[in-house]
N, C-alpha and C. Protein backbone atom coordinates (compact mmCIF):
# COMPACT_ATOMS: atom_id res chain seq x y z
N UNK A 1 20.24 2.06 -13.63
CA UNK A 1 18.76 2.13 -13.28
C UNK A 1 18.39 3.54 -13.33
N UNK A 2 17.54 3.91 -13.89
CA UNK A 2 17.21 5.31 -13.77
C UNK A 2 16.31 5.57 -13.39
N UNK A 3 15.75 5.98 -11.79
CA UNK A 3 14.63 5.83 -11.37
C UNK A 3 13.93 7.69 -11.21
N UNK A 4 12.68 7.54 -11.15
CA UNK A 4 12.24 8.66 -10.72
C UNK A 4 11.11 7.86 -9.49
N UNK A 5 10.91 8.88 -8.81
CA UNK A 5 9.73 9.19 -7.45
C UNK A 5 8.97 10.30 -8.07
N UNK A 6 7.66 10.49 -8.78
CA UNK A 6 6.41 10.98 -8.18
C UNK A 6 5.85 10.63 -7.14
N UNK A 7 6.09 12.11 -6.36
CA UNK A 7 5.65 12.02 -5.29
C UNK A 7 4.90 13.64 -4.53
N UNK A 8 4.17 12.89 -3.43
CA UNK A 8 3.92 15.02 -2.59
C UNK A 8 4.95 14.97 -1.64
N UNK A 9 4.97 16.93 -1.21
CA UNK A 9 6.23 17.21 -0.68
C UNK A 9 5.88 16.66 1.53
N UNK A 10 4.58 16.63 1.37
CA UNK A 10 3.57 16.24 2.77
C UNK A 10 3.73 14.54 3.07
N UNK A 11 4.12 13.61 1.48
CA UNK A 11 3.39 12.24 1.97
C UNK A 11 4.96 11.53 2.34
N UNK A 12 4.50 11.47 3.75
CA UNK A 12 5.62 10.53 4.39
C UNK A 12 5.95 8.96 3.58
N UNK A 13 5.13 8.52 2.30
CA UNK A 13 5.55 7.12 1.45
C UNK A 13 6.49 7.90 0.81
N UNK A 14 6.11 9.00 0.71
CA UNK A 14 6.99 10.19 -0.46
C UNK A 14 8.29 10.37 0.17
N UNK A 15 8.89 10.67 1.18
CA UNK A 15 9.37 11.10 2.14
C UNK A 15 10.44 9.21 2.50
N UNK A 16 9.38 8.26 2.82
CA UNK A 16 10.25 6.75 2.93
C UNK A 16 11.22 6.54 1.43
N UNK A 17 10.14 6.48 0.50
CA UNK A 17 10.98 6.23 -0.76
C UNK A 17 11.91 6.76 -1.05
N UNK A 18 12.60 8.33 -1.03
CA UNK A 18 13.25 8.92 -0.79
C UNK A 18 14.82 8.46 -0.14
N UNK A 19 14.38 8.17 1.56
CA UNK A 19 15.48 7.61 2.31
C UNK A 19 15.46 5.73 1.71
N UNK A 20 14.59 5.40 1.19
CA UNK A 20 15.72 4.03 0.75
C UNK A 20 16.37 4.62 -0.75
N UNK A 21 15.95 5.10 -1.57
CA UNK A 21 17.11 5.12 -1.75
C UNK A 21 18.60 5.68 -2.29
N UNK A 22 18.25 6.98 -0.77
CA UNK A 22 19.53 7.80 -0.52
C UNK A 22 20.39 6.49 -0.15
N UNK A 23 19.52 5.87 0.68
CA UNK A 23 20.68 5.03 2.00
C UNK A 23 20.96 4.41 1.06
N UNK A 24 21.02 3.92 0.22
CA UNK A 24 21.73 3.04 -0.90
C UNK A 24 22.76 3.40 -1.92
N UNK A 25 22.67 5.26 -1.79
CA UNK A 25 22.76 5.94 -2.88
C UNK A 25 22.79 5.91 -4.32
N UNK A 26 21.63 5.44 -4.48
CA UNK A 26 20.85 5.22 -5.39
C UNK A 26 20.58 6.54 -6.39
N UNK A 27 21.10 7.64 -7.20
CA UNK A 27 20.51 8.56 -8.08
C UNK A 27 19.26 8.10 -8.42
N UNK A 28 18.21 9.46 -7.91
CA UNK A 28 16.85 9.53 -8.32
C UNK A 28 16.36 10.44 -8.93
N UNK A 29 15.01 10.36 -9.52
CA UNK A 29 14.97 12.01 -9.60
C UNK A 29 13.59 11.92 -9.27
N UNK A 30 13.87 13.52 -7.52
CA UNK A 30 12.32 13.73 -7.51
C UNK A 30 11.20 14.61 -8.09
N UNK A 31 9.97 13.83 -8.37
CA UNK A 31 9.06 15.35 -9.03
C UNK A 31 7.91 15.20 -8.44
N UNK A 32 7.53 16.39 -8.08
CA UNK A 32 6.56 17.15 -7.09
C UNK A 32 5.28 16.49 -7.79
N UNK A 33 3.95 15.81 -7.22
CA UNK A 33 3.14 15.55 -8.80
C UNK A 33 2.16 16.23 -8.69
N UNK A 34 2.05 16.86 -7.25
CA UNK A 34 1.44 17.92 -7.26
C UNK A 34 1.31 19.57 -8.85
N UNK A 35 2.59 19.67 -8.42
CA UNK A 35 2.79 21.03 -9.89
C UNK A 35 3.04 20.41 -10.98
N UNK A 36 3.63 19.89 -10.84
CA UNK A 36 3.87 19.12 -12.18
C UNK A 36 3.48 17.90 -12.78
N UNK A 37 2.79 17.01 -12.02
CA UNK A 37 1.88 16.30 -12.65
C UNK A 37 2.64 14.66 -13.52
N UNK A 38 2.01 14.16 -14.24
CA UNK A 38 2.72 13.34 -15.10
C UNK A 38 2.71 13.54 -17.02
N UNK A 39 2.80 13.50 -17.62
CA UNK A 39 2.86 12.89 -19.41
C UNK A 39 2.07 12.48 -19.33
N UNK A 40 0.93 12.75 -20.55
CA UNK A 40 1.00 11.51 -21.23
C UNK A 40 1.49 10.38 -21.47
N UNK A 41 2.46 10.02 -21.69
CA UNK A 41 3.58 8.88 -22.27
C UNK A 41 3.99 8.44 -20.80
N UNK A 42 4.44 9.09 -19.54
CA UNK A 42 4.38 8.49 -18.59
C UNK A 42 3.27 7.88 -18.11
N UNK A 43 2.10 8.48 -17.94
CA UNK A 43 1.22 7.82 -17.45
C UNK A 43 0.93 6.87 -18.16
N UNK A 44 1.14 6.50 -19.62
CA UNK A 44 0.65 5.16 -20.21
C UNK A 44 1.56 4.35 -19.70
N UNK A 45 2.87 4.97 -19.38
CA UNK A 45 3.77 3.37 -19.06
C UNK A 45 3.78 3.26 -17.67
N UNK A 46 3.47 4.31 -16.82
CA UNK A 46 2.96 3.47 -15.04
C UNK A 46 1.56 2.67 -15.22
N UNK A 47 0.27 3.47 -15.89
CA UNK A 47 -0.56 2.51 -15.68
C UNK A 47 -0.05 1.23 -16.49
N UNK A 48 0.27 0.46 -18.00
CA UNK A 48 0.61 -0.99 -18.00
C UNK A 48 1.27 -1.17 -17.49
N UNK A 49 2.52 -0.29 -16.26
CA UNK A 49 3.34 -1.24 -15.18
C UNK A 49 2.35 -1.46 -14.36
N UNK A 50 1.23 -0.96 -13.38
CA UNK A 50 0.47 -0.61 -12.02
C UNK A 50 -0.37 -1.78 -12.74
N UNK A 51 -0.80 -1.86 -13.79
CA UNK A 51 -1.95 -2.83 -14.09
C UNK A 51 -3.39 -1.96 -14.30
N UNK A 52 -3.27 -0.84 -14.64
CA UNK A 52 -4.16 -0.16 -15.14
C UNK A 52 -4.74 1.64 -14.06
N UNK A 53 -5.31 2.25 -14.77
CA UNK A 53 -5.76 3.44 -14.17
C UNK A 53 -6.66 3.19 -12.67
N UNK A 54 -7.41 2.43 -12.40
CA UNK A 54 -7.47 2.33 -11.17
C UNK A 54 -6.65 2.48 -10.10
N UNK A 55 -5.35 1.20 -9.82
CA UNK A 55 -4.42 0.97 -9.37
C UNK A 55 -4.14 3.20 -8.82
N UNK A 56 -4.30 3.66 -9.89
CA UNK A 56 -3.26 5.31 -10.09
C UNK A 56 -4.44 5.81 -8.83
N UNK A 57 -5.47 5.77 -8.57
CA UNK A 57 -6.15 6.87 -7.78
C UNK A 57 -6.26 6.26 -6.73
N UNK A 58 -6.48 7.99 -6.04
CA UNK A 58 -6.32 7.91 -4.33
C UNK A 58 -8.00 7.90 -4.20
N UNK A 59 -8.79 7.28 -3.73
CA UNK A 59 -9.85 7.36 -3.93
C UNK A 59 -10.18 8.91 -1.88
N UNK A 60 -9.28 8.72 -1.52
CA UNK A 60 -9.48 9.33 -0.13
C UNK A 60 -8.35 10.44 -0.68
N UNK A 61 -8.59 11.35 -1.31
CA UNK A 61 -7.83 12.20 -1.91
C UNK A 61 -9.09 13.14 -1.72
N UNK A 62 -9.03 15.02 -1.28
CA UNK A 62 -9.78 16.01 -1.10
C UNK A 62 -10.29 16.61 -2.87
N UNK A 63 -8.66 16.19 -3.96
CA UNK A 63 -9.66 16.19 -5.33
C UNK A 63 -10.72 15.52 -5.84
N UNK A 64 -10.23 13.96 -5.30
CA UNK A 64 -10.69 12.82 -5.90
C UNK A 64 -12.86 13.21 -5.61
N UNK A 65 -13.02 13.70 -4.37
CA UNK A 65 -14.00 13.86 -4.18
C UNK A 65 -14.87 14.85 -4.89
N UNK A 66 -13.56 16.48 -4.69
CA UNK A 66 -14.01 17.53 -5.65
C UNK A 66 -14.40 17.14 -7.26
N UNK A 67 -14.24 16.39 -7.76
CA UNK A 67 -14.02 15.94 -9.18
C UNK A 67 -14.72 15.45 -9.83
N UNK A 68 -16.13 14.22 -8.75
CA UNK A 68 -16.48 13.69 -8.69
C UNK A 68 -16.76 12.34 -9.41
N UNK A 69 -15.13 11.98 -9.39
CA UNK A 69 -15.10 11.07 -10.14
C UNK A 69 -15.71 9.55 -10.26
N UNK A 70 -16.59 9.02 -8.96
CA UNK A 70 -17.60 7.94 -8.82
C UNK A 70 -18.49 8.30 -9.66
N UNK A 71 -18.78 9.11 -10.05
CA UNK A 71 -19.82 9.22 -11.12
C UNK A 71 -19.74 9.47 -12.42
N UNK A 72 -18.47 9.48 -12.78
CA UNK A 72 -18.13 9.52 -14.13
C UNK A 72 -17.93 8.48 -15.04
N UNK A 73 -18.95 7.50 -15.99
CA UNK A 73 -19.03 6.60 -16.77
C UNK A 73 -17.95 6.19 -17.53
N UNK A 74 -17.28 7.65 -18.37
CA UNK A 74 -16.85 6.35 -19.39
C UNK A 74 -14.90 7.34 -18.60
N UNK A 75 -14.15 5.86 -18.90
CA UNK A 75 -12.55 5.83 -18.81
C UNK A 75 -12.21 7.10 -18.97
N UNK A 76 -12.41 7.19 -20.45
CA UNK A 76 -11.87 8.62 -21.13
C UNK A 76 -11.79 10.33 -20.39
N UNK A 77 -13.31 9.46 -20.04
CA UNK A 77 -13.45 11.30 -18.84
C UNK A 77 -12.35 11.03 -17.63
N UNK A 78 -12.86 10.20 -16.87
CA UNK A 78 -11.40 9.89 -15.59
C UNK A 78 -10.38 9.94 -15.84
N UNK A 79 -9.99 9.84 -16.69
CA UNK A 79 -8.22 9.79 -16.82
C UNK A 79 -7.87 11.73 -17.72
N UNK A 80 -8.59 11.75 -18.10
CA UNK A 80 -8.74 13.45 -18.78
C UNK A 80 -8.48 14.34 -16.95
N UNK A 81 -9.66 13.79 -15.87
CA UNK A 81 -9.72 14.42 -15.03
C UNK A 81 -8.59 14.22 -13.76
N UNK A 82 -8.59 13.16 -14.08
CA UNK A 82 -6.89 12.27 -13.62
C UNK A 82 -6.01 13.43 -13.75
N UNK A 83 -5.54 13.29 -15.17
CA UNK A 83 -4.21 13.84 -15.30
C UNK A 83 -4.39 15.47 -16.00
N UNK A 84 -5.48 16.20 -15.87
CA UNK A 84 -5.71 17.30 -15.16
C UNK A 84 -5.40 18.51 -13.66
N UNK A 85 -6.11 17.01 -12.48
CA UNK A 85 -5.53 16.87 -11.10
C UNK A 85 -5.08 15.80 -10.40
N UNK A 86 -3.12 15.96 -10.61
CA UNK A 86 -1.98 15.27 -10.44
C UNK A 86 -2.59 14.84 -8.92
N UNK A 87 -3.57 15.48 -8.26
CA UNK A 87 -3.43 15.39 -6.82
C UNK A 87 -4.07 13.85 -5.85
N UNK A 88 -4.85 13.80 -7.80
CA UNK A 88 -5.37 12.63 -7.08
C UNK A 88 -4.81 10.90 -7.69
N UNK A 89 -3.49 10.78 -7.86
CA UNK A 89 -2.62 10.12 -8.40
C UNK A 89 -1.84 9.54 -6.52
N UNK A 90 -1.81 7.98 -5.82
CA UNK A 90 -1.36 7.99 -4.86
C UNK A 90 0.08 7.71 -5.51
N UNK A 91 0.55 8.07 -3.68
CA UNK A 91 2.30 8.30 -3.86
C UNK A 91 3.22 7.24 -2.97
N UNK A 92 3.81 7.70 -3.52
CA UNK A 92 4.89 7.73 -4.92
C UNK A 92 4.43 6.33 -5.63
N UNK A 93 4.77 7.43 -6.47
CA UNK A 93 4.88 6.49 -8.16
C UNK A 93 5.85 6.06 -8.12
N UNK A 94 7.21 4.95 -8.27
CA UNK A 94 8.50 4.79 -8.45
C UNK A 94 8.22 4.41 -9.83
N UNK A 95 9.46 5.08 -10.71
CA UNK A 95 9.35 3.80 -11.84
C UNK A 95 11.24 3.84 -11.74
N UNK A 96 11.64 2.85 -12.84
CA UNK A 96 12.20 2.46 -13.45
C UNK A 96 12.68 2.12 -14.81
N UNK A 97 12.22 3.06 -15.98
CA UNK A 97 12.21 2.53 -16.62
C UNK A 97 10.92 2.37 -17.34
N UNK A 98 10.34 0.56 -17.65
CA UNK A 98 9.22 0.49 -18.41
C UNK A 98 8.58 0.05 -16.82
N UNK A 99 9.46 -0.17 -15.94
CA UNK A 99 8.83 -0.90 -14.41
C UNK A 99 8.38 0.12 -13.90
N UNK A 100 6.79 -0.01 -12.95
CA UNK A 100 6.65 0.65 -11.69
C UNK A 100 5.93 0.46 -10.76
N UNK A 101 6.16 1.22 -9.64
CA UNK A 101 5.59 0.46 -8.25
C UNK A 101 4.48 2.01 -7.66
N UNK A 102 3.27 2.16 -6.88
CA UNK A 102 3.02 2.65 -6.51
C UNK A 102 2.78 2.41 -4.51
N UNK A 103 3.12 3.57 -4.29
CA UNK A 103 3.17 3.08 -2.87
C UNK A 103 4.47 2.25 -2.33
N UNK A 104 5.00 2.40 -1.30
CA UNK A 104 5.90 1.98 -0.71
C UNK A 104 6.39 0.48 -0.79
N UNK A 105 7.45 0.80 -1.64
CA UNK A 105 7.32 -0.74 -2.03
C UNK A 105 8.49 -1.37 -2.17
N UNK A 106 9.40 -1.53 -1.42
CA UNK A 106 11.39 -1.79 -0.71
C UNK A 106 11.25 -3.48 -1.40
N UNK A 107 10.56 -4.25 -1.09
CA UNK A 107 10.77 -5.63 -2.44
C UNK A 107 11.26 -5.46 -2.88
N UNK A 108 10.05 -4.86 -3.80
CA UNK A 108 10.24 -5.03 -5.24
C UNK A 108 10.78 -3.71 -5.71
N UNK A 109 11.99 -3.35 -5.20
CA UNK A 109 12.54 -2.18 -4.97
C UNK A 109 13.92 -3.05 -5.16
N UNK A 110 14.41 -3.72 -4.61
CA UNK A 110 15.30 -4.74 -3.96
C UNK A 110 15.24 -5.48 -5.72
N UNK A 111 14.66 -5.74 -6.34
CA UNK A 111 14.81 -6.24 -6.95
C UNK A 111 15.65 -5.59 -8.71
N UNK A 112 15.56 -4.05 -8.43
CA UNK A 112 16.05 -3.88 -9.81
C UNK A 112 17.61 -3.30 -9.21
N UNK A 113 17.77 -3.17 -8.36
CA UNK A 113 19.15 -2.97 -8.35
C UNK A 113 19.95 -4.38 -8.28
């Protein structure tokens, strides 16, 4: 198992995800998404695993409002803004190879073990 958790330092669900894997002694890599974001390859893999770009966007984030995402028509423009402003991602994003989840999903993670 190769677990990556993309999260925010102050996100309670990100902390709960880390605790879930620590309690089960499963090694993981935590990536602070605000600082490092997702690469284009990681983004494409997560996007295909979770069912599209719309599932990844946190519509309640400050960055979402400041980037005027709701007013952009082209998906390419929205994806560009999303990759440039990683604070707009819902967290935690938990990856296990080609599989991925958004949010606290212990039922799905249990099937990965």
